[in-house]
Short mmCIF file of C-alpha atoms and ligand atoms in Angstrom, two decimals:
data_model
loop_
_atom_site.label_atom_id
_atom_site.label_comp_id
_atom_site.label_asym_id
_atom_site.label_seq_id
_atom_site.Cartn_x
_atom_site.Cartn_y
_atom_site.Cartn_z
CA MET A 980 31.10 63.91 93.67
CA SER A 981 31.73 64.36 90.25
CA ASN A 982 33.43 67.61 88.43
CA ALA A 983 30.27 68.26 86.60
CA LEU A 984 28.13 68.66 89.88
CA GLN A 985 30.85 71.43 90.80
CA LEU A 986 29.99 73.95 87.48
CA ASP A 987 28.14 77.17 87.95
CA GLU A 988 25.73 78.17 85.55
CA THR A 989 28.06 80.55 83.58
CA THR A 990 30.62 77.34 83.47
CA LEU A 991 27.94 74.93 82.05
CA ARG A 992 26.34 77.63 79.50
CA ALA A 993 30.43 77.83 78.11
CA ILE A 994 29.95 74.61 77.63
CA VAL A 995 26.74 74.16 76.07
CA ASP A 996 27.15 77.13 74.09
CA GLN A 997 30.65 75.29 72.43
CA VAL A 998 29.11 71.97 72.01
CA VAL A 999 26.08 73.88 70.01
CA ARG A 1000 28.82 75.38 67.94
CA ASN A 1001 30.60 72.57 67.38
CA LEU A 1002 27.63 70.51 66.23
CA GLN A 1003 26.97 73.66 63.85
CA HIS A 1004 30.96 73.78 62.76
CA GLY A 1005 30.35 69.50 61.93
CA GLY A 1006 31.60 68.92 65.19
CA SER A 1007 35.08 68.35 64.39
CA SER A 1008 36.90 70.50 67.04
CA ALA A 1009 39.04 68.65 69.47
CA PRO A 1010 38.87 68.80 73.00
CA ALA A 1011 40.99 71.04 74.47
CA PRO A 1012 43.33 69.84 77.21
CA ALA A 1013 42.08 69.79 80.41
CA ALA A 1014 44.09 71.43 83.29
CA SER A 1015 46.81 69.44 84.91
CA SER A 1016 44.77 69.52 88.18
CA GLY A 1017 41.76 67.68 86.47
CA ALA A 1018 39.47 70.62 86.43
CA PRO A 1019 36.68 69.71 83.47
CA ALA A 1020 37.50 69.86 79.79
CA VAL A 1021 35.88 71.75 77.56
CA VAL A 1022 35.47 71.35 73.88
CA ALA A 1023 36.71 75.09 73.20
CA SER A 1024 38.41 74.82 69.61
CA ARG A 1025 36.14 77.14 67.63
CA ARG A 1026 37.15 78.79 64.73
CA GLU A 1027 36.50 82.41 66.03
CA GLY A 1028 37.32 81.50 69.29
CA ARG A 1029 40.69 80.25 68.72
CA PHE A 1030 43.55 81.13 71.31
CA GLY A 1031 41.10 83.96 72.97
CA VAL A 1032 40.53 85.79 69.74
CA PHE A 1033 36.53 86.14 69.41
CA THR A 1034 34.12 88.15 67.35
CA GLU A 1035 31.26 87.55 70.09
CA VAL A 1036 31.33 88.77 73.75
CA SER A 1037 29.04 86.79 75.26
CA ALA A 1038 31.53 83.03 73.72
CA ALA A 1039 34.53 85.62 74.68
CA CYS A 1040 33.04 86.06 78.38
CA ASN A 1041 31.79 82.47 78.68
CA ALA A 1042 35.12 81.53 77.76
CA ALA A 1043 37.15 83.54 80.27
CA HIS A 1044 35.16 82.29 83.25
CA HIS A 1045 35.63 78.65 82.17
CA ALA A 1046 39.64 79.62 81.64
CA PHE A 1047 38.75 81.36 85.36
CA ARG A 1048 37.91 78.17 86.73
CA GLN A 1049 40.68 76.28 85.26
CA LEU A 1050 43.16 78.49 86.83
CA GLN A 1051 42.26 78.19 90.46
CA PRO A 1052 43.31 74.76 90.82
CA LEU A 1053 47.00 75.79 89.50
CA GLY A 1054 47.18 78.16 92.35
CA LEU A 1055 49.84 80.89 92.42
CA GLU A 1056 52.51 78.65 90.74
CA GLY A 1057 49.77 78.68 87.34
CA ARG A 1058 49.76 82.47 87.70
CA VAL A 1059 53.89 82.82 87.92
CA LYS A 1060 53.96 80.85 84.70
CA VAL A 1061 51.53 82.93 83.03
CA ILE A 1062 53.48 85.84 84.16
CA GLU A 1063 56.52 84.85 83.03
CA ILE A 1064 55.17 83.87 79.22
CA VAL A 1065 53.80 87.31 78.92
CA LYS A 1066 56.66 89.41 80.32
CA GLY A 1067 58.56 86.71 78.25
CA LEU A 1068 56.90 87.56 75.00
CA ALA A 1069 56.80 90.97 75.44
CA GLU A 1070 60.24 91.04 75.48
CA LYS A 1071 61.27 88.60 72.95
CA ASN A 1072 58.28 90.41 70.36
CA ALA A 1073 59.13 93.89 71.31
CA VAL A 1074 60.33 94.49 67.77
CA GLU A 1075 57.32 92.79 66.19
CA TRP A 1076 54.93 93.45 68.40
CA GLY A 1077 55.89 97.33 68.32
CA ARG A 1078 56.46 97.64 64.74
CA ILE A 1079 52.65 96.20 63.81
CA GLU A 1080 51.33 98.44 66.61
CA PHE A 1081 53.39 101.49 64.85
CA GLU A 1082 51.91 100.34 61.76
CA GLU A 1083 48.43 99.67 62.55
CA THR A 1084 47.89 102.86 65.19
CA LYS A 1085 50.49 105.44 62.84
CA ILE A 1086 50.79 106.97 66.06
CA GLY A 1087 53.88 107.93 68.25
CA ARG A 1088 57.46 106.60 67.56
CA LEU A 1089 58.80 103.17 66.80
CA ALA A 1090 61.57 103.16 69.25
CA HIS A 1091 59.13 103.90 72.44
CA LYS A 1092 56.54 101.89 70.98
CA ILE A 1093 59.39 98.48 71.29
CA GLU A 1094 60.86 99.92 74.33
CA LYS A 1095 57.31 99.85 76.27
CA LEU A 1096 57.33 96.34 75.56
CA GLN A 1097 60.57 95.56 76.70
CA ILE A 1098 60.11 97.23 80.06
CA VAL A 1099 56.83 95.04 80.35
CA LYS A 1100 58.89 92.77 82.83
CA LEU A 1101 58.92 95.90 85.24
CA VAL A 1102 55.26 95.20 86.10
CA PRO A 1103 54.69 93.64 89.33
CA GLY A 1104 53.39 90.10 90.04
CA VAL A 1105 52.32 87.45 92.88
CA GLU A 1106 55.06 89.20 94.99
CA TRP A 1107 52.34 91.82 95.42
CA LEU A 1108 49.72 89.70 97.28
CA ARG A 1109 50.43 89.97 100.89
CA PRO A 1110 47.89 88.44 103.23
CA TYR A 1111 47.23 90.74 106.75
CA ALA A 1112 47.12 88.36 109.76
CA LEU A 1113 46.02 89.22 112.81
CA SER A 1114 46.38 87.15 115.94
CA GLY A 1115 45.02 87.72 119.59
CA ASP A 1116 43.03 86.22 122.37
CA HIS A 1117 40.26 85.40 120.39
CA GLY A 1118 42.11 83.48 117.82
CA ILE A 1119 43.45 84.09 114.47
CA THR A 1120 42.49 85.75 111.57
CA LEU A 1121 43.67 85.98 107.83
CA GLU A 1122 42.82 88.79 105.32
CA GLU A 1123 43.89 87.84 101.54
CA GLN A 1124 43.36 89.11 98.27
CA THR A 1125 41.48 87.19 96.37
CA PRO A 1126 40.23 87.25 92.37
CA PHE A 1127 37.25 88.60 91.17
CA GLY A 1128 36.60 86.02 88.40
CA VAL A 1129 36.63 87.90 84.85
CA ILE A 1130 37.69 91.30 84.39
CA GLY A 1131 36.31 93.51 81.74
CA ALA A 1132 39.09 95.77 80.40
CA ILE A 1133 38.93 98.48 77.92
CA THR A 1134 42.42 99.80 76.20
CA PRO A 1135 43.85 102.68 74.62
CA VAL A 1136 45.07 103.09 71.00
CA THR A 1137 48.35 105.15 72.44
CA HIS A 1138 49.65 102.16 74.08
CA SER A 1139 47.30 99.17 72.80
CA VAL A 1140 49.52 96.11 73.20
CA PRO A 1141 51.70 97.60 76.44
CA THR A 1142 48.74 98.11 78.42
CA ILE A 1143 47.28 94.79 77.51
CA CYS A 1144 50.53 93.28 78.94
CA GLY A 1145 50.47 95.26 81.73
CA ASN A 1146 46.91 94.46 82.44
CA ILE A 1147 47.33 90.77 82.01
CA VAL A 1148 50.35 90.68 84.58
CA SER A 1149 48.14 92.59 87.20
CA MET A 1150 45.33 90.54 86.81
CA VAL A 1151 46.66 87.41 86.21
CA ALA A 1152 48.95 87.54 89.12
CA ALA A 1153 45.43 88.05 91.25
CA GLY A 1154 44.25 85.09 89.77
CA ASN A 1155 41.59 86.61 87.44
CA ALA A 1156 40.73 86.23 83.81
CA VAL A 1157 40.03 89.08 81.30
CA VAL A 1158 38.21 89.92 78.50
CA PHE A 1159 39.70 93.09 76.27
CA ASN A 1160 37.77 95.14 74.01
CA PRO A 1161 40.65 97.21 72.88
CA HIS A 1162 40.48 100.53 71.18
CA PRO A 1163 39.39 99.80 67.16
CA GLY A 1164 42.47 101.66 66.04
CA GLY A 1165 44.46 99.30 67.94
CA ALA A 1166 42.63 96.05 67.91
CA ARG A 1167 44.43 93.80 65.11
CA CYS A 1168 47.56 94.29 67.37
CA ALA A 1169 45.89 93.27 70.20
CA ALA A 1170 44.53 90.05 68.71
CA THR A 1171 47.96 89.18 67.48
CA ALA A 1172 49.48 89.67 71.00
CA VAL A 1173 46.59 87.81 72.67
CA ARG A 1174 46.82 84.79 70.40
CA ALA A 1175 50.58 84.25 70.92
CA ILE A 1176 50.15 84.86 74.57
CA ASN A 1177 47.24 82.24 74.79
CA GLU A 1178 48.93 79.90 72.57
CA ALA A 1179 51.93 79.77 74.53
CA ILE A 1180 49.47 79.29 78.22
CA HIS A 1181 47.83 76.77 76.38
CA ALA A 1182 50.93 74.74 75.42
CA ALA A 1183 52.29 75.58 79.44
CA ILE A 1184 49.16 74.91 81.40
CA GLY A 1185 46.45 73.84 79.01
CA ILE A 1186 44.20 76.90 79.46
CA GLU A 1187 43.41 78.51 75.87
CA HIS A 1188 41.13 81.60 76.57
CA LEU A 1189 42.52 82.90 80.08
CA ILE A 1190 43.06 86.24 77.87
CA CYS A 1191 40.15 86.62 75.60
CA VAL A 1192 40.04 89.71 73.21
CA ILE A 1193 37.39 91.18 70.84
CA ALA A 1194 38.71 91.07 67.19
CA GLU A 1195 36.13 93.96 66.16
CA PRO A 1196 35.35 96.04 69.13
CA THR A 1197 32.57 98.61 68.76
CA LEU A 1198 30.54 100.76 71.01
CA ASP A 1199 28.06 97.76 71.16
CA THR A 1200 30.46 95.21 72.09
CA PHE A 1201 31.75 97.68 74.92
CA ASN A 1202 28.10 97.37 76.15
CA ALA A 1203 27.67 93.89 75.92
CA LEU A 1204 31.03 93.47 77.98
CA CYS A 1205 29.77 95.51 80.67
CA ALA A 1206 26.41 94.02 80.99
CA HIS A 1207 27.93 90.24 80.80
CA GLU A 1208 26.96 88.64 83.92
CA ALA A 1209 30.67 87.08 84.05
CA ILE A 1210 32.20 90.29 84.01
CA ARG A 1211 32.88 91.25 87.64
CA VAL A 1212 34.89 94.33 87.50
CA LEU A 1213 35.78 96.71 84.62
CA CYS A 1214 39.18 98.22 84.17
CA VAL A 1215 39.33 101.30 81.90
CA THR A 1216 42.40 102.80 80.46
CA GLY A 1217 41.10 105.80 78.27
CA GLY A 1218 39.78 109.08 77.59
CA PRO A 1219 36.92 111.01 79.63
CA GLY A 1220 34.25 109.60 76.91
CA VAL A 1221 35.08 105.89 77.98
CA VAL A 1222 35.55 106.43 81.81
CA ASN A 1223 32.04 108.05 82.00
CA ALA A 1224 30.25 105.28 80.17
CA ALA A 1225 32.12 102.71 82.42
CA MET A 1226 31.02 104.33 85.64
CA LYS A 1227 27.17 104.58 84.43
CA SER A 1228 27.55 100.91 83.19
CA GLY A 1229 26.22 99.49 86.90
CA LYS A 1230 29.27 97.65 87.25
CA ARG A 1231 32.52 98.51 89.58
CA ALA A 1232 34.91 100.01 87.47
CA ILE A 1233 38.54 101.09 88.07
CA CYS A 1234 39.13 103.96 85.81
CA ALA A 1235 42.56 104.99 84.44
CA GLY A 1236 41.34 108.26 83.31
CA PRO A 1237 42.74 111.18 81.17
CA GLY A 1238 45.24 113.59 82.01
CA ASN A 1239 46.86 116.88 81.09
CA PRO A 1240 50.06 117.02 83.33
CA PRO A 1241 51.20 120.53 84.08
CA VAL A 1242 54.63 121.72 84.65
CA VAL A 1243 56.11 124.30 87.19
CA VAL A 1244 59.45 125.55 87.19
CA ASP A 1245 60.43 127.99 89.57
CA GLY A 1246 64.12 129.27 88.76
CA THR A 1247 65.34 127.64 92.17
CA GLY A 1248 66.86 124.63 90.47
CA ASN A 1249 68.90 123.61 87.73
CA LEU A 1250 67.29 124.70 84.51
CA SER A 1251 69.17 123.09 81.77
CA LYS A 1252 68.14 119.58 83.58
CA ALA A 1253 64.63 120.99 83.87
CA ALA A 1254 64.33 121.67 80.17
CA ALA A 1255 66.05 117.95 79.46
CA ASP A 1256 63.31 116.52 81.54
CA VAL A 1257 61.16 118.30 80.14
CA ILE A 1258 61.93 117.28 76.67
CA LYS A 1259 62.46 113.49 78.17
CA GLY A 1260 58.86 113.16 79.15
CA ALA A 1261 57.26 115.23 76.71
CA ALA A 1262 58.80 114.05 73.38
CA TYR A 1263 58.33 110.21 74.57
CA ASP A 1264 56.38 108.22 72.12
CA ASN A 1265 55.35 112.20 70.65
CA ASN A 1266 53.46 112.95 73.85
CA LEU A 1267 50.97 110.02 73.88
CA LEU A 1268 51.98 108.46 77.34
CA CYS A 1269 49.01 109.94 80.00
CA VAL A 1270 51.75 110.93 82.59
CA GLY A 1271 53.86 113.01 79.65
CA GLU A 1272 54.30 116.30 80.37
CA LYS A 1273 51.62 118.50 78.54
CA GLN A 1274 52.25 122.24 79.49
CA VAL A 1275 54.97 124.45 81.27
CA PHE A 1276 54.12 127.37 83.50
CA VAL A 1277 57.34 128.92 84.33
CA LEU A 1278 58.10 132.24 86.67
CA GLU A 1279 58.76 135.16 84.27
CA SER A 1280 62.47 135.54 86.65
CA CYS A 1281 63.63 132.40 84.73
CA ALA A 1282 61.51 132.59 81.63
CA GLU A 1283 64.01 133.43 79.50
CA ARG A 1284 66.99 131.28 80.70
CA PHE A 1285 64.59 128.21 80.57
CA LEU A 1286 63.39 128.83 77.01
CA ASN A 1287 67.02 128.90 76.13
CA GLU A 1288 67.95 125.81 77.18
CA LEU A 1289 64.94 124.26 75.68
CA ALA A 1290 66.54 124.98 72.82
CA ARG A 1291 69.84 124.30 73.72
CA ALA A 1292 68.59 120.46 74.55
CA GLY A 1293 67.50 120.01 71.24
CA ALA A 1294 63.64 121.24 70.98
CA ALA A 1295 62.74 123.67 68.50
CA LYS A 1296 61.14 126.82 69.22
CA LEU A 1297 57.91 128.05 66.70
CA THR A 1298 56.85 131.79 66.77
CA SER A 1299 53.70 132.89 67.45
CA ASN A 1300 53.06 132.88 63.75
CA GLN A 1301 53.98 129.34 63.50
CA LEU A 1302 52.02 128.33 66.44
CA GLU A 1303 48.99 130.25 65.22
CA ARG A 1304 49.08 128.09 61.57
CA LEU A 1305 49.69 124.87 63.72
CA THR A 1306 46.83 125.72 65.99
CA ALA A 1307 44.35 126.01 63.25
CA VAL A 1308 45.26 122.82 62.03
CA ALA A 1309 45.17 121.00 65.32
CA PHE A 1310 41.99 122.05 66.68
CA THR A 1311 38.65 123.02 65.43
CA ASN A 1312 36.00 124.82 67.62
CA SER A 1313 33.15 123.52 68.57
CA LYS A 1314 30.22 124.96 70.93
CA ASP A 1315 29.21 122.44 73.96
CA ALA A 1316 25.22 122.31 75.21
CA GLY A 1317 25.53 125.45 76.85
CA GLY A 1318 26.61 127.56 73.77
CA CYS A 1319 30.26 127.80 75.10
CA SER A 1320 32.93 127.48 72.29
CA HIS A 1321 35.97 124.87 73.05
CA PRO A 1322 38.69 123.42 71.15
CA VAL A 1323 38.21 119.99 69.79
CA LEU A 1324 41.38 118.19 69.11
CA ASN A 1325 41.90 117.12 65.60
CA ARG A 1326 43.09 113.41 66.58
CA LYS A 1327 44.99 112.97 62.76
CA LEU A 1328 47.86 115.13 64.36
CA VAL A 1329 47.87 113.29 67.94
CA GLY A 1330 51.18 111.31 68.23
CA ALA A 1331 52.63 112.90 65.11
CA ASP A 1332 56.60 113.60 64.58
CA ALA A 1333 57.64 116.99 65.74
CA ALA A 1334 58.81 117.47 62.26
CA VAL A 1335 55.23 117.04 60.87
CA LEU A 1336 53.45 119.14 63.02
CA ALA A 1337 56.44 121.60 61.93
CA GLN A 1338 55.30 121.21 58.51
CA HIS A 1339 51.85 122.34 59.50
CA ALA A 1340 53.28 125.40 61.24
CA GLY A 1341 55.16 126.44 58.31
CA ALA A 1342 58.61 125.74 60.07
CA THR A 1343 61.37 123.35 59.21
CA VAL A 1344 63.07 120.80 61.76
CA SER A 1345 64.80 117.86 61.79
CA ALA A 1346 63.16 114.56 61.12
CA ASP A 1347 64.71 113.35 64.65
CA CYS A 1348 63.59 116.90 66.39
CA PRO A 1349 61.91 115.42 69.86
CA LEU A 1350 59.83 118.39 70.41
CA LEU A 1351 58.11 121.57 69.77
CA PHE A 1352 57.46 124.58 71.97
CA ALA A 1353 55.79 127.73 71.77
CA GLU A 1354 55.17 130.56 74.17
CA THR A 1355 51.14 130.86 74.97
CA ASP A 1356 49.03 132.39 77.18
CA ALA A 1357 47.52 130.29 79.94
CA ASP A 1358 44.17 129.75 78.15
CA HIS A 1359 45.61 128.56 74.92
CA ALA A 1360 43.94 124.96 73.22
CA PHE A 1361 47.51 123.67 73.36
CA VAL A 1362 47.30 124.30 77.23
CA VAL A 1363 43.41 123.55 78.37
CA GLU A 1364 43.38 120.41 75.99
CA GLU A 1365 45.15 117.34 76.38
CA GLN A 1366 46.88 117.56 73.30
CA MET A 1367 49.21 114.33 73.22
CA MET A 1368 51.61 116.20 70.56
CA PRO A 1369 55.18 116.65 70.80
CA MET A 1370 54.44 120.47 71.16
CA ILE A 1371 54.86 122.01 74.54
CA PRO A 1372 53.31 125.28 75.31
CA VAL A 1373 55.11 127.50 77.84
CA VAL A 1374 53.59 129.94 79.64
CA ARG A 1375 55.10 132.94 81.92
CA VAL A 1376 53.48 133.48 85.17
CA LYS A 1377 54.66 136.14 87.62
CA THR A 1378 54.55 134.60 90.80
CA PHE A 1379 54.76 131.03 92.25
CA ASN A 1380 51.12 131.15 93.31
CA ASP A 1381 49.95 132.42 89.94
CA ALA A 1382 52.25 129.62 88.60
CA VAL A 1383 50.21 126.72 90.77
CA ALA A 1384 46.54 128.40 90.20
CA ALA A 1385 47.43 128.16 86.40
CA ALA A 1386 48.75 124.43 86.44
CA LEU A 1387 45.62 123.27 88.69
CA LYS A 1388 43.48 125.06 86.45
CA SER A 1389 45.00 123.24 83.78
CA GLU A 1390 45.03 120.01 84.87
CA HIS A 1391 41.42 119.71 85.31
CA ASN A 1392 40.84 118.38 88.52
CA TYR A 1393 41.72 114.95 86.62
CA LYS A 1394 44.01 114.30 89.72
CA HIS A 1395 46.39 112.67 86.89
CA SER A 1396 49.81 113.62 87.09
CA ALA A 1397 51.93 116.96 87.59
CA VAL A 1398 56.01 117.74 87.88
CA ILE A 1399 57.70 120.55 89.45
CA HIS A 1400 61.41 121.32 88.94
CA SER A 1401 62.56 123.51 92.18
CA LEU A 1402 65.12 123.05 95.26
CA ASN A 1403 62.35 124.92 97.11
CA VAL A 1404 60.02 122.24 99.54
CA GLU A 1405 57.72 124.83 100.54
CA HIS A 1406 56.96 125.50 96.37
CA MET A 1407 57.21 121.59 96.40
CA SER A 1408 54.71 120.91 99.21
CA GLN A 1409 52.12 123.79 97.94
CA MET A 1410 51.88 122.23 94.81
CA ALA A 1411 51.50 118.98 95.72
CA ARG A 1412 48.48 119.85 98.21
CA ALA A 1413 46.85 122.27 95.41
CA LEU A 1414 46.78 120.00 92.73
CA ASP A 1415 46.66 116.78 94.56
CA THR A 1416 47.53 114.47 91.74
CA THR A 1417 47.94 110.83 91.91
CA LEU A 1418 51.63 110.85 90.63
CA PHE A 1419 53.50 114.42 91.56
CA VAL A 1420 57.19 114.00 90.15
CA LYS A 1421 59.59 116.57 91.77
CA ASN A 1422 62.98 117.45 89.13
CA GLY A 1423 62.53 114.57 87.09
CA PRO A 1424 60.93 113.47 84.02
CA SER A 1425 57.56 112.74 84.53
CA VAL A 1426 58.33 109.04 83.46
CA ALA A 1427 60.36 108.57 86.34
CA GLY A 1428 56.69 108.57 88.34
CA LEU A 1429 56.37 105.20 86.32
CA GLY A 1430 59.77 103.68 88.16
CA LEU A 1431 61.68 104.99 85.02
CA GLY A 1432 64.62 106.69 86.65
CA GLY A 1433 62.57 107.09 89.61
CA GLU A 1434 61.96 104.46 92.47
CA GLY A 1435 58.96 102.86 92.01
CA TYR A 1436 57.10 100.14 89.68
CA LEU A 1437 55.68 100.22 86.49
CA ASN A 1438 52.11 100.02 84.85
CA TYR A 1439 50.49 101.44 81.96
CA SER A 1440 47.11 101.75 83.63
CA ILE A 1441 46.91 104.21 86.42
CA ALA A 1442 43.52 104.87 88.03
CA THR A 1443 43.48 108.23 88.50
CA THR A 1444 39.91 108.55 88.50
CA THR A 1445 38.69 106.22 90.85
CA GLY A 1446 41.55 106.35 92.93
CA GLU A 1447 43.50 103.07 93.07
CA GLY A 1448 46.80 104.45 91.41
CA ILE A 1449 49.14 102.74 89.61
CA ALA A 1450 47.92 99.54 88.86
CA THR A 1451 48.94 96.47 90.96
CA PRO A 1452 47.81 93.01 91.70
CA LYS A 1453 45.96 93.99 94.64
CA THR A 1454 43.77 96.55 92.70
CA PHE A 1455 42.38 93.48 91.00
CA THR A 1456 41.71 91.79 94.15
CA ARG A 1457 38.74 90.92 96.76
CA THR A 1458 39.73 90.85 100.42
CA ARG A 1459 38.36 87.87 101.94
CA ARG A 1460 38.87 87.21 106.04
CA CYS A 1461 39.42 83.84 107.42
CA VAL A 1462 38.56 83.56 111.19
CA MET A 1463 39.94 80.58 113.42
CA VAL A 1464 37.97 81.73 116.62
CA ASP A 1465 40.37 80.44 119.83
CA ASN A 1466 42.37 77.24 118.34
CA LEU A 1467 45.68 77.06 116.52
CA ARG A 1468 46.99 80.34 118.93
CA ILE A 1469 49.15 78.55 121.57
CA TYR A 1470 50.21 81.40 123.34
P1 NAD B 2965 40.00 107.02 74.03
O1 NAD B 2965 38.93 107.37 75.39
O2 NAD B 2965 39.48 107.79 72.98
O3 NAD B 2965 39.74 105.34 73.63
C1 NAD B 2965 39.88 104.36 74.78
C2 NAD B 2965 38.93 103.15 74.88
O4 NAD B 2965 37.63 103.46 75.08
C3 NAD B 2965 39.00 102.67 73.56
O5 NAD B 2965 38.82 100.87 73.64
C4 NAD B 2965 37.60 103.51 72.80
O6 NAD B 2965 36.94 102.61 71.87
C5 NAD B 2965 36.86 103.28 73.90
N1 NAD B 2965 36.18 104.33 74.10
C6 NAD B 2965 35.89 105.56 73.49
N2 NAD B 2965 34.57 106.08 73.87
C7 NAD B 2965 34.28 105.08 74.46
C8 NAD B 2965 32.83 105.14 75.07
N3 NAD B 2965 31.98 106.53 75.00
N4 NAD B 2965 32.01 104.35 75.39
C9 NAD B 2965 32.76 103.18 75.42
N5 NAD B 2965 33.92 103.06 74.42
C10 NAD B 2965 34.62 104.04 74.18
O7 NAD B 2965 41.26 107.07 74.56
P2 NAD B 2965 42.49 107.10 73.61
O8 NAD B 2965 42.95 108.04 72.36
O9 NAD B 2965 42.82 105.35 72.70
O10 NAD B 2965 43.84 106.79 74.66
C11 NAD B 2965 44.12 108.63 75.20
C12 NAD B 2965 43.40 108.64 76.67
O11 NAD B 2965 43.81 107.59 77.44
C13 NAD B 2965 44.14 110.05 77.18
O12 NAD B 2965 42.89 110.74 77.28
C14 NAD B 2965 45.13 109.37 78.21
O13 NAD B 2965 44.98 110.56 79.20
C15 NAD B 2965 43.98 108.47 78.61
N6 NAD B 2965 44.93 107.41 79.37
C16 NAD B 2965 45.03 107.00 80.40
C17 NAD B 2965 45.70 106.31 81.17
C18 NAD B 2965 45.83 106.27 82.60
O14 NAD B 2965 46.71 105.32 83.14
N7 NAD B 2965 45.28 106.59 83.29
C19 NAD B 2965 46.90 105.64 80.42
C20 NAD B 2965 46.54 105.66 78.96
C21 NAD B 2965 45.83 106.76 78.39
#
């Protein structure tokens, strides 16, 4: 049987589309090299679709589907090569890619943008795929993790290139290809990274479009991606709007949704370490991390000491007047459908430096001040909204039960992340049960939950809304069972 007869409809369409386009462009493109396995060669060069960067969703999805077919015969070895390329390039280009992401998005801290790329090497690869085997009187059964095909992925502006790199490692380890519809605010750096990654993959294993990206993403391209027949599953990393849109798309969606991680400090532990940990997590990349500490509930009995420790560890305190001035700039008020007023985040201040926020507050802090803090009540906009700014509200509570109740309310049942600083195991268990978050960190900064200072592995997509947890290759697989009846088992 010839190779051509084995092609499915989507692959055939990709080939036909490509041939037609090449004819329209004067037919001068060279054929892409076939994968070493002898997979069918497709004429893949096209000005707008070089090395995975596309303006058209359908062309990207078809090209990715063809690339998925090319990857299949290369086995685990091919996937491992791709992962090595992505991890190697993320580390080698961390300074350059971090800089271009910082210049494009204008949020966060350059040093942390660079670091987030340097640590992509901590994201787990093919070693995570472990088959499950059964052997019994009726023979042998093997359950294996197999790829979906092409995944449609949505990435946030808060970590454009790191999320893309982490997603590629997990998705390709599982044997998939991917089409990214990045946040428009981080689309240029996304295209730069994807192009470089595909160039290296092409040079190593002859596949040009394993990782595709839409160069000018919009809501229309998101909808087209969700609707395309080659897209078998969606992976969304973002806020409530895109999570809801993906869940309504009719496709299966793995949703790494919003968070608003509360911290409880009960005074039984080391308060100076608690303060330093809160600063480490909440100040990281100017509090853009979804896991980052967003509000603290501290027991009245130790509140004064904890606030002093925050200041001693380098955070700057805002007075209530200064907080009021900052709040007036950081939020506007809007009425929802039911007529209730609620605060709306001013996106211009998201990821701004503490010194910039301080200026808006009418205060002066040094340019390298990591974090601002202020005392608020539990209903303050900085507590209620996922503010993504290096300004942490601290709320005094009378009892531990009050702390847990307030933390639960502020987390909005996102089931994302929470932190406790305590040596009381009953308190830890009570808060863990009440909030039931995907990540629950005890006595450390929030980033310890991502394997950074705590045990575990890293990824930038934490599937909180749909429950898969921190993404691994297994997150992007289907389970298939192979059964051999009676034979093979010799005892
Ligand atoms: P965002 O929701 O504004 O954008 C995320 C992506 O969704 C972007 O690509 C954007 O273009 C797209 N988008 C937004 N609204 C859409 C809609 N209605 N339909 C279709 N597409 C839409 O989020 P952001 O500001 O880029 O990132 C911050 C948010 O992402 C925070 O809520 C944060 O908690 C969350 N986040 C979660 C994780 C996680 O792993 N759980 C990781 C990073 C960020």
